[in-house]
Short mmCIF file of N, CA and C in Angstrom, two decimals:
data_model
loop_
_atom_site.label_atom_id
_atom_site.label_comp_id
_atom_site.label_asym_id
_atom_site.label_seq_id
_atom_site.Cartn_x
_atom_site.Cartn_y
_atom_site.Cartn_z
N UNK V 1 87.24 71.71 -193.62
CA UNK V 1 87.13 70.43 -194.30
C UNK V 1 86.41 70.64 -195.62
N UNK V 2 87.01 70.47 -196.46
CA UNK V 2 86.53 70.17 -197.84
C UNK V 2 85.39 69.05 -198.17
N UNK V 3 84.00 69.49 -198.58
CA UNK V 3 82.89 68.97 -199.14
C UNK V 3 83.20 68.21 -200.28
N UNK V 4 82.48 66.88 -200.69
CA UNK V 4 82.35 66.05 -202.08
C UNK V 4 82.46 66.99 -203.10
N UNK V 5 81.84 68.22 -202.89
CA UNK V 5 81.20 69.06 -204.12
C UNK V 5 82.24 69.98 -204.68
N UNK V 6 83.20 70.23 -203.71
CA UNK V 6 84.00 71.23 -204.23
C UNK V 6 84.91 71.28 -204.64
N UNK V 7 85.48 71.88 -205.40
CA UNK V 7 86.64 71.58 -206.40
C UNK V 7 87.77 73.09 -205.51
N UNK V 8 88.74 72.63 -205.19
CA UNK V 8 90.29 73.40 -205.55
C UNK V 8 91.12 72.91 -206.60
N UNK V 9 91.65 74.26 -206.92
CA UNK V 9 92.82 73.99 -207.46
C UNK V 9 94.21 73.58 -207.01
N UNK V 10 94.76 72.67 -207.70
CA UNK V 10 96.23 72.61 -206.75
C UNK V 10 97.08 73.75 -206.65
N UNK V 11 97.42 74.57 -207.20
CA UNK V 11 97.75 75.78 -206.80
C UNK V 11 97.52 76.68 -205.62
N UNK V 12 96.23 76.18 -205.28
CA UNK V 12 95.18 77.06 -204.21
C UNK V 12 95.84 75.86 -203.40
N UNK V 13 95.88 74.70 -202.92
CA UNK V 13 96.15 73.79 -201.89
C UNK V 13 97.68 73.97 -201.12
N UNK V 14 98.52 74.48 -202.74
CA UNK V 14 100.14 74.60 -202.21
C UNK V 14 100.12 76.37 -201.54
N UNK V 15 99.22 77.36 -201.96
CA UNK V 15 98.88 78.27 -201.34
C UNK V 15 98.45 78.34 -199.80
N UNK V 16 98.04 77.69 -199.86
CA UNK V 16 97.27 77.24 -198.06
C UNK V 16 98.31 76.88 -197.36
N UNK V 17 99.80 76.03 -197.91
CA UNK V 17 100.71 75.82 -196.94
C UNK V 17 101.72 76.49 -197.03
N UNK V 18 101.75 77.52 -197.25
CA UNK V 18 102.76 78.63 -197.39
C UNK V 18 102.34 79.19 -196.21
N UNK V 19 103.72 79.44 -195.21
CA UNK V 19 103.40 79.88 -193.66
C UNK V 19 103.29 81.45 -194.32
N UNK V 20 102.52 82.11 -193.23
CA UNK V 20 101.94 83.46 -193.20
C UNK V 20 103.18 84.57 -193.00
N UNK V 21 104.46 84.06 -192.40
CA UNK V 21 105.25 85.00 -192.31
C UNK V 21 106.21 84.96 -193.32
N UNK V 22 106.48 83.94 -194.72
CA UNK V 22 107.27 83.98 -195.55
C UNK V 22 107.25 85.18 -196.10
N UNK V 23 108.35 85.48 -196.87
CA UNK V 23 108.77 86.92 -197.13
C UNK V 23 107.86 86.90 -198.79
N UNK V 24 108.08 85.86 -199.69
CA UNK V 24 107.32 86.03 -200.61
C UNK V 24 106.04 86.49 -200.69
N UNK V 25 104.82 85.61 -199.20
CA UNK V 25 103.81 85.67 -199.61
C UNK V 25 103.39 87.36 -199.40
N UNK V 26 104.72 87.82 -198.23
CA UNK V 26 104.20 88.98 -197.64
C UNK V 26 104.53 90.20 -198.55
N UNK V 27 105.50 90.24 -199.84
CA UNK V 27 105.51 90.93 -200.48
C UNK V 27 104.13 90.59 -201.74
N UNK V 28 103.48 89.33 -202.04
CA UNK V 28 102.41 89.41 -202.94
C UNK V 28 101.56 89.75 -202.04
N UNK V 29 101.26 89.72 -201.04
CA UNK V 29 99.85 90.03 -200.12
C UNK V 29 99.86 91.98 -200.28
N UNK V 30 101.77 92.70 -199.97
CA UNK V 30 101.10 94.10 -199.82
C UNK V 30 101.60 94.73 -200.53
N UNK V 31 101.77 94.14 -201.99
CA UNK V 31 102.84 94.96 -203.11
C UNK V 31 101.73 94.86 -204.26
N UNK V 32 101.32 95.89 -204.92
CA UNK V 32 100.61 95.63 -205.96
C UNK V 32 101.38 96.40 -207.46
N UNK V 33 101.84 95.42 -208.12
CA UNK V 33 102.84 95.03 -209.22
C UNK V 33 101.85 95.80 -210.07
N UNK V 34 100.78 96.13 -210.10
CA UNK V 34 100.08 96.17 -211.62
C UNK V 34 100.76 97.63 -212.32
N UNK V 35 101.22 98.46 -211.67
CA UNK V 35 101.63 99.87 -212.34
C UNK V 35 102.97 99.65 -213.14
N UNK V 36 103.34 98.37 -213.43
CA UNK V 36 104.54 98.00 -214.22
C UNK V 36 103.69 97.76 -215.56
N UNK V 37 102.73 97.18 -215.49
CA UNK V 37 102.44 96.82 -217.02
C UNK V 37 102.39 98.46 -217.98
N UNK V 38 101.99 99.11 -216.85
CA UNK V 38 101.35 100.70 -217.22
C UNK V 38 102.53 101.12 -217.64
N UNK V 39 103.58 101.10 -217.01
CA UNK V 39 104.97 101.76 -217.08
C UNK V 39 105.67 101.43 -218.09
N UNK V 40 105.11 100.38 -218.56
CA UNK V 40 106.16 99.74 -219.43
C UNK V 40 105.38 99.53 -221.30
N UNK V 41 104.01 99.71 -221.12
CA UNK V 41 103.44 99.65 -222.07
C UNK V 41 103.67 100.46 -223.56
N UNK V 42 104.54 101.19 -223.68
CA UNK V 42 104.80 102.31 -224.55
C UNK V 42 106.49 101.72 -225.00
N UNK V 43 107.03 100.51 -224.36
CA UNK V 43 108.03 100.15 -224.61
C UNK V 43 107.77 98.89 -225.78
N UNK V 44 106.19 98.31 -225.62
CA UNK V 44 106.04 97.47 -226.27
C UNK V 44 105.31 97.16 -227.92
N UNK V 45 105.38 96.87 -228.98
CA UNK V 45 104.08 97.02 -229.61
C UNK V 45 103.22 96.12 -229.49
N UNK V 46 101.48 96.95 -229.99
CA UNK V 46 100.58 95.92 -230.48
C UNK V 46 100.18 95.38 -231.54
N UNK V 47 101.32 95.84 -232.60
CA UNK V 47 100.71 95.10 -233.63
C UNK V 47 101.94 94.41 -234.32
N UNK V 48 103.18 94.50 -234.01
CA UNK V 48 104.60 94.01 -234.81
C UNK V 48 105.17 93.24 -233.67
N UNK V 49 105.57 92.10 -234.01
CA UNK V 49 106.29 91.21 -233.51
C UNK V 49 105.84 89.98 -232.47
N UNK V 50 106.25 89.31 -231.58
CA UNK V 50 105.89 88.31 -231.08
C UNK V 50 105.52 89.22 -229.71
N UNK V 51 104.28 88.63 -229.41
CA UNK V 51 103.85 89.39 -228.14
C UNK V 51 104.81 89.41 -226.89
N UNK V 52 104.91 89.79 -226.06
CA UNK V 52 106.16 90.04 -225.18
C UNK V 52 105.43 89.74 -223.71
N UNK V 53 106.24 88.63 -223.00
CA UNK V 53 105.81 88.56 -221.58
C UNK V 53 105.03 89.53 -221.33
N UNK V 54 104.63 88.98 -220.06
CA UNK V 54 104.02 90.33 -219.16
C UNK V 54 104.64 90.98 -218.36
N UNK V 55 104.96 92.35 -218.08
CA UNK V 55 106.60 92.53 -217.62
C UNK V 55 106.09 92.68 -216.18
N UNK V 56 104.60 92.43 -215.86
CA UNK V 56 104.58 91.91 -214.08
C UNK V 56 105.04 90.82 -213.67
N UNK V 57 104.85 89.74 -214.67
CA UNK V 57 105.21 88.47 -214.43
C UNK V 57 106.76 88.68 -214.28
N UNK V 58 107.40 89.08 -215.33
CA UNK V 58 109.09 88.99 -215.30
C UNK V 58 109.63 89.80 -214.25
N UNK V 59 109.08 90.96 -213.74
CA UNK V 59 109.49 91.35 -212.58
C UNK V 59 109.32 90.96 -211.06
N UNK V 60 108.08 89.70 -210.96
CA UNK V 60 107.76 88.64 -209.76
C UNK V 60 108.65 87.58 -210.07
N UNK V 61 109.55 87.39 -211.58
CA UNK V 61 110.30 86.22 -211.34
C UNK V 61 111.63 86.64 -211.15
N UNK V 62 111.84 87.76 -211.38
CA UNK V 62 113.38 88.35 -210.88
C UNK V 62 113.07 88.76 -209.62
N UNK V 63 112.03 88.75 -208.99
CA UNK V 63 112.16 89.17 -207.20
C UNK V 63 112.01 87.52 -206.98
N UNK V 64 111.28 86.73 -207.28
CA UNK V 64 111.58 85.05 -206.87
C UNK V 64 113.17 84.51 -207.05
N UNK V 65 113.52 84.86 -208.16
CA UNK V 65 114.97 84.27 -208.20
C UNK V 65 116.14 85.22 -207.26
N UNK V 66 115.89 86.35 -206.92
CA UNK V 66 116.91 86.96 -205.67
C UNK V 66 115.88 86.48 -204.52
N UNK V 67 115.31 85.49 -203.86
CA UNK V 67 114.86 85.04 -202.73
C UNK V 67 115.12 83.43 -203.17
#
């Protein structure tokens, strides 16, 4: 039960009802995406042009859109 005092986020609330065996949550719970930014960093620049997604993000939304 949630106290007067405490604040969630709605994000965190729609998190809480995501059943434990969905396939999404179970690939963010034991997949750790971060070695894409690494992988991919030498494809991007830092000083010319419009900064470029984050290619963890674009690769969690091409595994969301094939589910």
């Amino acid at each position: 039960m949630l106290t007067q005092h405490s604040q969630v986020s709605f994000y965190t609330e729609l998190y809480t009802r995501i059943p434990e065996d969905n396939t999404l949550r179970i690939i963010q719970d034991h997949l750790d995406f971060s070695f894409i930014n690494n992988l991919l960093k030498n494809s991007y620049s830092l000083y010319y042009g419009r900064p470029s997604k984050e290619p963890e993000m674009m690769v969690k939304l091409l595994i969301l859109k094939k589910f």
